[in-house]
Coordinates of C-alpha atoms in Angstrom, one line a residue:
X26 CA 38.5 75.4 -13.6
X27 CA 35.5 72.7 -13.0
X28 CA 33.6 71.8 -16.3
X29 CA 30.2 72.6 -16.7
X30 CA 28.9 69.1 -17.6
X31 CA 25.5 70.2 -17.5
X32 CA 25.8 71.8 -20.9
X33 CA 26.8 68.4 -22.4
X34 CA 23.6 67.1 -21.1
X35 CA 21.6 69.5 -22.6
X36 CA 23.3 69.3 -25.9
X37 CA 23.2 65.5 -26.1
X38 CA 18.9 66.2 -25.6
X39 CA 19.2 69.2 -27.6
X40 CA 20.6 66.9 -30.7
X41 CA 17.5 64.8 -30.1
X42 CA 14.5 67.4 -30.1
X43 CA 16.4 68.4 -33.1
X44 CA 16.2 65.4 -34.8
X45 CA 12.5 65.4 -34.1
X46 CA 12.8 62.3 -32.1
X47 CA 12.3 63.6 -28.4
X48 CA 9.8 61.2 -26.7
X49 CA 7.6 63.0 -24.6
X50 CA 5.6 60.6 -21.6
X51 CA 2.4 60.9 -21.7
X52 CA 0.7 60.9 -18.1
X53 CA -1.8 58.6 -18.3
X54 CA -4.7 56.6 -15.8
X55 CA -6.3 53.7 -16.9
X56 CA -10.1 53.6 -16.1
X57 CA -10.1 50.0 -14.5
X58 CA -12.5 47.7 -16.5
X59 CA -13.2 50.2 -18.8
X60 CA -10.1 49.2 -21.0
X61 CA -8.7 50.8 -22.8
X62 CA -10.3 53.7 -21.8
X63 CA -8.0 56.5 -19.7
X64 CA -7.7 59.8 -18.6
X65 CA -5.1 61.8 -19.8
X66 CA -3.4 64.4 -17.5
X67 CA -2.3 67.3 -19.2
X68 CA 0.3 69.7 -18.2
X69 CA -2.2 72.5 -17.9
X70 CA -3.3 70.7 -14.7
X71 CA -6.9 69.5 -16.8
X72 CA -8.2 65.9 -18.2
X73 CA -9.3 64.7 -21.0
X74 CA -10.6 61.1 -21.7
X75 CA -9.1 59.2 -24.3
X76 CA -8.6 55.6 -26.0
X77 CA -5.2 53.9 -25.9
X78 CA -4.3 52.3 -29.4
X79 CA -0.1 51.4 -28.2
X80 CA -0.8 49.2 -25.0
X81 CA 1.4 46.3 -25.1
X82 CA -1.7 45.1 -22.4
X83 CA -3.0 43.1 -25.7
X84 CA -5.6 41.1 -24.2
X85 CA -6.7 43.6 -21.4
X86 CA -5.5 41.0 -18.9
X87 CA -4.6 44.1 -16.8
X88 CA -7.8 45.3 -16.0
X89 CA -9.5 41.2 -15.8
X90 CA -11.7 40.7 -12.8
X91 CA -10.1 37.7 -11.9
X92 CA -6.2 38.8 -12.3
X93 CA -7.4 42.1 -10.0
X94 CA -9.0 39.4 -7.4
X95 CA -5.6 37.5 -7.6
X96 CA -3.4 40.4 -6.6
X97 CA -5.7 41.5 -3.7
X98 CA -5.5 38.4 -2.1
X99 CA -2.1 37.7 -2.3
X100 CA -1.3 41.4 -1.0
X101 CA -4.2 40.5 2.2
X102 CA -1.7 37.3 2.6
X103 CA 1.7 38.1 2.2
X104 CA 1.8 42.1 2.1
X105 CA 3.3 43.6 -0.8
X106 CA 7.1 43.4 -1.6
X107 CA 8.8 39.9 -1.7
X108 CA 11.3 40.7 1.0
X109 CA 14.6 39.8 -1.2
X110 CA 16.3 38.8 -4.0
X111 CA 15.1 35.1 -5.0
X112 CA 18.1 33.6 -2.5
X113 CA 17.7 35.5 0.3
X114 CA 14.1 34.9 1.2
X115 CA 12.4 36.2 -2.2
X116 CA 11.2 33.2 -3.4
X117 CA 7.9 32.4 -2.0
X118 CA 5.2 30.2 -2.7
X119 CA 3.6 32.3 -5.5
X120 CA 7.2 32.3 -7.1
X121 CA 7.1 28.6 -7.2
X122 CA 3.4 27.7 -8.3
X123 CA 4.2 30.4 -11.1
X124 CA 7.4 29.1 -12.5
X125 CA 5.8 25.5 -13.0
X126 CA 2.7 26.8 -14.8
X127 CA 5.0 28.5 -17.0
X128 CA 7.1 25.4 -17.8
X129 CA 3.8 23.4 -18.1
X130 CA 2.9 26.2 -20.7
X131 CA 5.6 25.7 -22.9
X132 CA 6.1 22.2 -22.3
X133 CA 9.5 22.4 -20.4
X134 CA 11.2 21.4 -17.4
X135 CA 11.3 24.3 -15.5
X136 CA 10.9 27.8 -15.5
X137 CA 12.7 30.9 -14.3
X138 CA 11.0 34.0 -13.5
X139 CA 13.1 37.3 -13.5
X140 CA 12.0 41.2 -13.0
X141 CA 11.3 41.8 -16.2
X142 CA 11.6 40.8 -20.0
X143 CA 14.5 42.9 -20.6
X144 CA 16.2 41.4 -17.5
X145 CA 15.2 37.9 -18.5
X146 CA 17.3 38.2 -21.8
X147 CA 20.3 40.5 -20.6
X148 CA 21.3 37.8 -17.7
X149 CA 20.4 34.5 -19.8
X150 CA 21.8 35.6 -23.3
X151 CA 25.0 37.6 -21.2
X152 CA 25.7 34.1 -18.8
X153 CA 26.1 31.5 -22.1
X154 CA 29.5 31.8 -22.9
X155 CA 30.4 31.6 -19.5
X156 CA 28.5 28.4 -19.5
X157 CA 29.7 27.4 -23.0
X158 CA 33.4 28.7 -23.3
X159 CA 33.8 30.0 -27.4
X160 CA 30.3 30.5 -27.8
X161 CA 29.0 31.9 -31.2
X162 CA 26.1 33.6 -31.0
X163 CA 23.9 34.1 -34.1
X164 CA 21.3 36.8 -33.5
X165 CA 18.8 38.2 -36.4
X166 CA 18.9 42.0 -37.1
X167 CA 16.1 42.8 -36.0
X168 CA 16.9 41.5 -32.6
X169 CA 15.1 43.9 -30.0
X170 CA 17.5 46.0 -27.5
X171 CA 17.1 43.6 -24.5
X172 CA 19.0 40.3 -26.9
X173 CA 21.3 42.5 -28.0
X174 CA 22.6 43.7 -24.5
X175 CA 22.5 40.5 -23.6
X176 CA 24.2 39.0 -26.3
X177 CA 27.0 42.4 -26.1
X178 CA 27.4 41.1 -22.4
X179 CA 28.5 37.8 -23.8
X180 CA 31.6 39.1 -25.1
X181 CA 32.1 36.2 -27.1
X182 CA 32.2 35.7 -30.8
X183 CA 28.6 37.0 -33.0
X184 CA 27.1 37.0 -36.1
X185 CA 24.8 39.3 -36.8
X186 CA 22.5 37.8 -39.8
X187 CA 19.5 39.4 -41.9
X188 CA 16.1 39.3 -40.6
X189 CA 14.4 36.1 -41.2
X190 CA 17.2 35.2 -43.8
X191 CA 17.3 31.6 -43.9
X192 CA 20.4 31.7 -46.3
X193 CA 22.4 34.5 -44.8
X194 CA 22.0 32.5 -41.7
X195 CA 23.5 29.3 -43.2
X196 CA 26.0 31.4 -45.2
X197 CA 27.2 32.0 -41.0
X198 CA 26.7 29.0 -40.1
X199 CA 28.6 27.0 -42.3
X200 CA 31.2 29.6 -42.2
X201 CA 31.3 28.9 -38.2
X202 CA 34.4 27.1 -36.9
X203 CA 32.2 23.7 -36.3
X204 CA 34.0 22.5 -33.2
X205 CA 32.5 25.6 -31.0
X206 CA 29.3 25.7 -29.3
X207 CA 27.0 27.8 -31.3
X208 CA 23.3 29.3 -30.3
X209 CA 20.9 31.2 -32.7
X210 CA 18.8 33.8 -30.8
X211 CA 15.8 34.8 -32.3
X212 CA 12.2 36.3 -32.3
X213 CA 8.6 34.5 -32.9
X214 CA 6.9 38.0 -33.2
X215 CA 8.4 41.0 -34.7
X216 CA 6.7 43.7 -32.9
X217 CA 7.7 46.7 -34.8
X218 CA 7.5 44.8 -38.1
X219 CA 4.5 42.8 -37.1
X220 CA 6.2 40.0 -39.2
X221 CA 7.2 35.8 -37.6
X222 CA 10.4 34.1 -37.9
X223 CA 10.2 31.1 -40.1
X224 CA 10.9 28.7 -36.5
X225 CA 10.9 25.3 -38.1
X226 CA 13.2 26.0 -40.9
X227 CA 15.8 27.9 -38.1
X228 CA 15.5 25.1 -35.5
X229 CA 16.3 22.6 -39.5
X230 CA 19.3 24.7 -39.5
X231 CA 20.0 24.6 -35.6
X232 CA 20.1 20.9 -35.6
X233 CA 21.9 20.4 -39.2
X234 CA 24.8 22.4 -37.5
X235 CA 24.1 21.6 -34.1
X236 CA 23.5 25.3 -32.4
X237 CA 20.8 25.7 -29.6
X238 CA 18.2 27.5 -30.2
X239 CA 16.9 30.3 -28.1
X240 CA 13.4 32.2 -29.1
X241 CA 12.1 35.2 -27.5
X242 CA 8.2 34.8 -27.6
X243 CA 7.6 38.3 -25.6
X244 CA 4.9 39.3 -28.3
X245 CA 3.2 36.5 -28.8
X246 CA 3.0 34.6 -25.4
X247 CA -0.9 34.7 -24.0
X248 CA -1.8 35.6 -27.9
X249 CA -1.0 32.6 -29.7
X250 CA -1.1 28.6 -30.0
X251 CA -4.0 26.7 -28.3
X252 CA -2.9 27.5 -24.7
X253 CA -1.5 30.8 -25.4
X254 CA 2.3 29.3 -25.5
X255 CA 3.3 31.1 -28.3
X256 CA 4.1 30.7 -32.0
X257 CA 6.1 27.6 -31.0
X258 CA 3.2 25.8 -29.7
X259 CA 0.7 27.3 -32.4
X260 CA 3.2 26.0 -35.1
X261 CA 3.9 22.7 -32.8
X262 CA 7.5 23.4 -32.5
X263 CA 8.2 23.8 -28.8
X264 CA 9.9 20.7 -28.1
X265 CA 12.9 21.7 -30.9
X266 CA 13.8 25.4 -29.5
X267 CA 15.9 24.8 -26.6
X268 CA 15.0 28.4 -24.8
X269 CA 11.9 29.9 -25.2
X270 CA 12.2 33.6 -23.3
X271 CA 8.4 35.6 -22.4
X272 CA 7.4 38.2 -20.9
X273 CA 4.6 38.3 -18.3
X274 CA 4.3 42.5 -18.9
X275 CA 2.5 41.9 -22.4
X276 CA -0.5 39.6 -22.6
X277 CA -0.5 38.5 -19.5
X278 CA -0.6 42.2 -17.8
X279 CA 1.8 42.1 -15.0
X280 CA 5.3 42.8 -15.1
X281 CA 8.0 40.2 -14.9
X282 CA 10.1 37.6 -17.4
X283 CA 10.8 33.9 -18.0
X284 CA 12.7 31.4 -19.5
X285 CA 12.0 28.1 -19.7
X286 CA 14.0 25.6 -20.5
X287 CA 15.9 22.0 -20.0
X288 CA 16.5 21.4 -15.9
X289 CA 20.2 22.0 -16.3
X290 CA 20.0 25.0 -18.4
X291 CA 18.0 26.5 -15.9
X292 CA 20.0 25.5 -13.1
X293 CA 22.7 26.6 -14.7
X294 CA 21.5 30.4 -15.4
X295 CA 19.7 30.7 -11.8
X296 CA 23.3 29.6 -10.5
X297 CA 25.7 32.0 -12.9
X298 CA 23.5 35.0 -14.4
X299 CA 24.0 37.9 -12.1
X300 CA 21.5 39.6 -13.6
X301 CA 19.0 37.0 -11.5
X302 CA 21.6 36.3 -9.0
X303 CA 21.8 39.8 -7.3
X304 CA 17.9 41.1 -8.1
X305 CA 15.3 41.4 -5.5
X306 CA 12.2 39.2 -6.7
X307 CA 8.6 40.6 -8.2
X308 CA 6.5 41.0 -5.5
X309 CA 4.0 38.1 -4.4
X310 CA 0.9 40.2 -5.5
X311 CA 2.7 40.3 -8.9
X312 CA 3.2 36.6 -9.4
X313 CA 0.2 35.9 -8.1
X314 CA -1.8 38.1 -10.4
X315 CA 0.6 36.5 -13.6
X316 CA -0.3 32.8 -12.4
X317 CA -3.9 33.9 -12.5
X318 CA -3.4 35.3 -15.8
X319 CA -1.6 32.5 -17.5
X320 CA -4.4 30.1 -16.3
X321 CA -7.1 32.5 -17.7
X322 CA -5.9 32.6 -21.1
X323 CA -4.2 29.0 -21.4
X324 CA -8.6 28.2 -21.6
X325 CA -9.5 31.2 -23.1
X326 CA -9.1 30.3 -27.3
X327 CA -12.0 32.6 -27.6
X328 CA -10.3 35.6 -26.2
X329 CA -7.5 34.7 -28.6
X330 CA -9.9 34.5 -31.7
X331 CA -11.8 38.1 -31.1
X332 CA -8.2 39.5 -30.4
X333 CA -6.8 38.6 -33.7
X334 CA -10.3 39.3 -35.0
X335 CA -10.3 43.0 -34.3
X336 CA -6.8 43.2 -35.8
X337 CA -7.4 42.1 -38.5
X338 CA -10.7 44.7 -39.0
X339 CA -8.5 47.8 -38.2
X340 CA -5.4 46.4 -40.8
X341 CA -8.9 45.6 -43.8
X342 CA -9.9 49.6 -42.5
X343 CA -6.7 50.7 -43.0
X344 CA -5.7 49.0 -46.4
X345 CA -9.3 49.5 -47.7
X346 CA -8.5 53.4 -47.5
X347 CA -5.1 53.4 -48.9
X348 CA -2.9 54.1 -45.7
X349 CA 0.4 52.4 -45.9
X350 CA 0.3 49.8 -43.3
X351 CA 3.1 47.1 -43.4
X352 CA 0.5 44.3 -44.0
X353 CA 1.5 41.8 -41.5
X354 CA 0.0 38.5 -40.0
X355 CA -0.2 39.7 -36.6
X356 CA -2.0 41.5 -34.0
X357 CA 0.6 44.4 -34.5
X358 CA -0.6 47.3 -37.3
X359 CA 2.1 49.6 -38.3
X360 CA 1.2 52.5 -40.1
X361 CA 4.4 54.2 -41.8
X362 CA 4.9 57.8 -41.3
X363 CA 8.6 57.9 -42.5
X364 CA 9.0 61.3 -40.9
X365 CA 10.1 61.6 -37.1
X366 CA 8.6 65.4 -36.9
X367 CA 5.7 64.5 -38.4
X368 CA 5.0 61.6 -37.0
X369 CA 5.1 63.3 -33.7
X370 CA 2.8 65.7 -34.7
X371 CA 0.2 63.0 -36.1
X372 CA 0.3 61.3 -32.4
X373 CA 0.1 64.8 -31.0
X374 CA -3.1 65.7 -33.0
X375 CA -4.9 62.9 -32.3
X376 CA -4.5 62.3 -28.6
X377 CA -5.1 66.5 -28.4
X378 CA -8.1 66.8 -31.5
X379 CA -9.5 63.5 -31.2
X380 CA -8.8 61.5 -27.6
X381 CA -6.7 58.9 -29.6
X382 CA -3.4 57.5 -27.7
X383 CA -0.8 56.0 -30.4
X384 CA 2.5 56.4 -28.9
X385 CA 5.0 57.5 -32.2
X386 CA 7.7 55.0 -33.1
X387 CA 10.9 57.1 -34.0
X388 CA 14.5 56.1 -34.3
X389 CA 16.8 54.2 -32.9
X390 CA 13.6 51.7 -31.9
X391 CA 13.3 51.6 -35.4
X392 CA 15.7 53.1 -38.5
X393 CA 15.8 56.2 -39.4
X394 CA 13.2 57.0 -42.6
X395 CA 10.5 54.3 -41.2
X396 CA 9.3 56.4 -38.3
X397 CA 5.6 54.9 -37.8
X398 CA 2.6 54.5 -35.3
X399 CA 2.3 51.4 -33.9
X400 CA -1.7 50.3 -33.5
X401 CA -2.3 47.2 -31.6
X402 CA -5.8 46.7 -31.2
X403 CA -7.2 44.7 -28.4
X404 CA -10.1 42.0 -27.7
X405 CA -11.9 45.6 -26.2
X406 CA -11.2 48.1 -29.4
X407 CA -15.0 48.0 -30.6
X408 CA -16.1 48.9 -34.1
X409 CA -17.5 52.7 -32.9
X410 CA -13.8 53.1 -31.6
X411 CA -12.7 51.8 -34.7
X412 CA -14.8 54.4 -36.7
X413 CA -13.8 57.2 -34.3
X414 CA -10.0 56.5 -35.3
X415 CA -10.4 56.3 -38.9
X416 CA -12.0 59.6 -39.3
X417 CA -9.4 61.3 -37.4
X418 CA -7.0 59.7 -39.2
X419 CA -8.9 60.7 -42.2
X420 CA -9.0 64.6 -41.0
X421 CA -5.0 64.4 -40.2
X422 CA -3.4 62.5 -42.9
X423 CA -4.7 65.5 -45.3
X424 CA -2.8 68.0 -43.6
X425 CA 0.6 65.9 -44.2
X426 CA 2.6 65.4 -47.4
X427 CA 2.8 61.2 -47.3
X428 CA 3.1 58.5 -48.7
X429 CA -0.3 56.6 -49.8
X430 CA 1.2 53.3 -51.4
X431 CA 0.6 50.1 -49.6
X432 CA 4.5 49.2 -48.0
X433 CA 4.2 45.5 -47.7

């Protein structure tokens, strides 16, 4: 008799509604140059017009005149998909141009542009040990889904050490046979803890024991230092981390990754990482549109200032009314729920009552008993949107049973 494998399907998604932690996609259309303004199609078949509060888009570079002008014109020139992976015909010119303004960015050799973030740290964190036989990896905590994939595709030795832990990490460190080759991969930007990595006192630590260093700057790249490099260029520290991985999906609105990086270590990944290797390329259009970007907001400081502005407005709102924010120094504004059910309700009521998008945060993207929405305010949130969220939130947070103490 043939098993019915559909019922383990359903139970496996069955376990998860349970657990209140079913995420449900919202169908959304963004109103272009209106962000962050959208429509929201319902499954009633009507609209409604709401604000999105979750879009990693944090500077709006989506919707920018000039990025939109970009992508036209490279679609007009070279049509629309790039024809291949990058060595069979999918590197073209707009490949090129944009992997050298991304090493200029971060003040590196060269660049490698991949299909996406994720991708970017699967193939380079999963090809080290085969370039550097015995590797040991150490990897924060709090690592993000994409460095740990890459560094479980490694199958080499790892230690896993506490988030932002300067003395756990030496504790591994010095425990380390010291004749292997060692790499710390970390974060700049925590997104879901809106917290930074202390960078000089890890690459201190790198070069006492002498590990590479390899730092994902996905959430801050576009946002931070005086070209938009990152928290290694704000903090001056991009000449002592070895890898510096990005994102061009975030700030810079597209969708793609990087590393940059030494020539050889980049050689050396576009030569072995399969995950590059075997991938057909972003589309022209696409790196055309993330070159335009990147040179928008490498002289755009301003754009950077009102950004981190407006955060900081919605996380004085937030405290000044008692909701239990982790109280962060970046653009990222958690407000703890601590309840998956209710958390998806919040979001629910909200987006329904009030036109508000924030996206709830529920396990395993973050641990079980911190379920939270995520607010990342943009350059474009104005202070009547502002208003329009607090009193919802207001209305809501009355109906529910939680916590009011500040969390951090």
């Amino acid at each position: 008799m043939s098993k019915d494998y559909r019922k383990e399907f359903q139970a496996s998604v069955d376990a998860v509604r349970q657990e209140g932690r079913y995420r449900v996609f919202r169908d959304v259309r963004r109103t272009c140059g209106e962000f962050p303004k959208a429509t929201w199609f319902k499954e009633d078949d009507t609209e409604q017009d709401i604000v999105i509060w979750c879009s990693n888009d944090y500077m709006g570079m989506g919707q920018n005149a000039c990025v939109i002008q970009a992508v036209k014109q490279a679609v007009d020139h070279a049509g629309t998909g790039s024809g291949g992976t990058r060595n069979i015909s999918g590197t073209t010119h707009y490949h090129v141009q944009l992997e050298k303004e991304l090493a200029e960015l971060h003040n590196k050799d060269r660049a490698l542009v991949m299909t996406s973030g994720y991708v970017a740290n699967e193939a380079t964190l999963g090809v080290m040990s085969k370039i550097l036989p015995d590797l040991h990896i150490f990897s924060d905590e709090m690592n993000h889904a994409s460095m740990i994939a890459g560094i479980s595709r490694a199958r080499c030795t790892k230690t896993i050490f506490k988030h932002n832990d300067l003395d756990d990490l030496e504790r591994a460190l010095k425990a380390a046979d010291p004749s292997v080759p060692k790499l710390i991969a970390f974060e700049s930007v925590y997104s879901m803890d809106a917290d930074i990595a202390p960078i000089k006192e890890i690459c201190d630590l790198a070069e006492k024991y002498n590990a590479l260093t390899y730092l994902d700057e996905v959430h801050a790249v576009g946002m931070y230092g005086e070209h938009g490099g990152g928290i290694a260029e704000r903090d001056g520290l991009m000449d002592r981390i070895d890898i510096i991985q990005g994102t061009l999906a975030k700030a810079f609105g597209m969708i793609g990754g990087y590393i940059a990086a030494n020539e050889d270590i980049i050689d050396a990944v576009r030569s072995l990482a399969p995950g590059f290797i075997f991938t057909t390329s972003i589309p022209p259009s696409t790196a055309a549109g993330a070159l335009r970007s990147v040179r928008v907001l490498k002289v755009s400081p301003e754009l950077r200032e009102q950004h981190q502005e407006r955060a900081g407005a919605l996380r004085s709102r937030l405290k000044a009314e008692g909701f239990p924010i982790i109280d962060g120094e970046t653009h990222i504004v958690p407000l703890m729920v601590g309840d998956p059910i209710a958390c998806q309700e919040i979001s629910d009521r909200l987006l329904t009552d009030h036109g508000i998008y924030a996206q709830p945060i529920n396990f395993p993207t973050v641990p079980r008993g911190t379920e939270r929405l995520r607010f990342t305010p943009s350059p474009f949130h104005t202070d009547a949107m502002m208003d329009e969220l607090m009193l919802a939130l207001r209305e809501i947070w009355s109906l529910y049973d939680l916590k009011t103490e500040q969390v951090a």
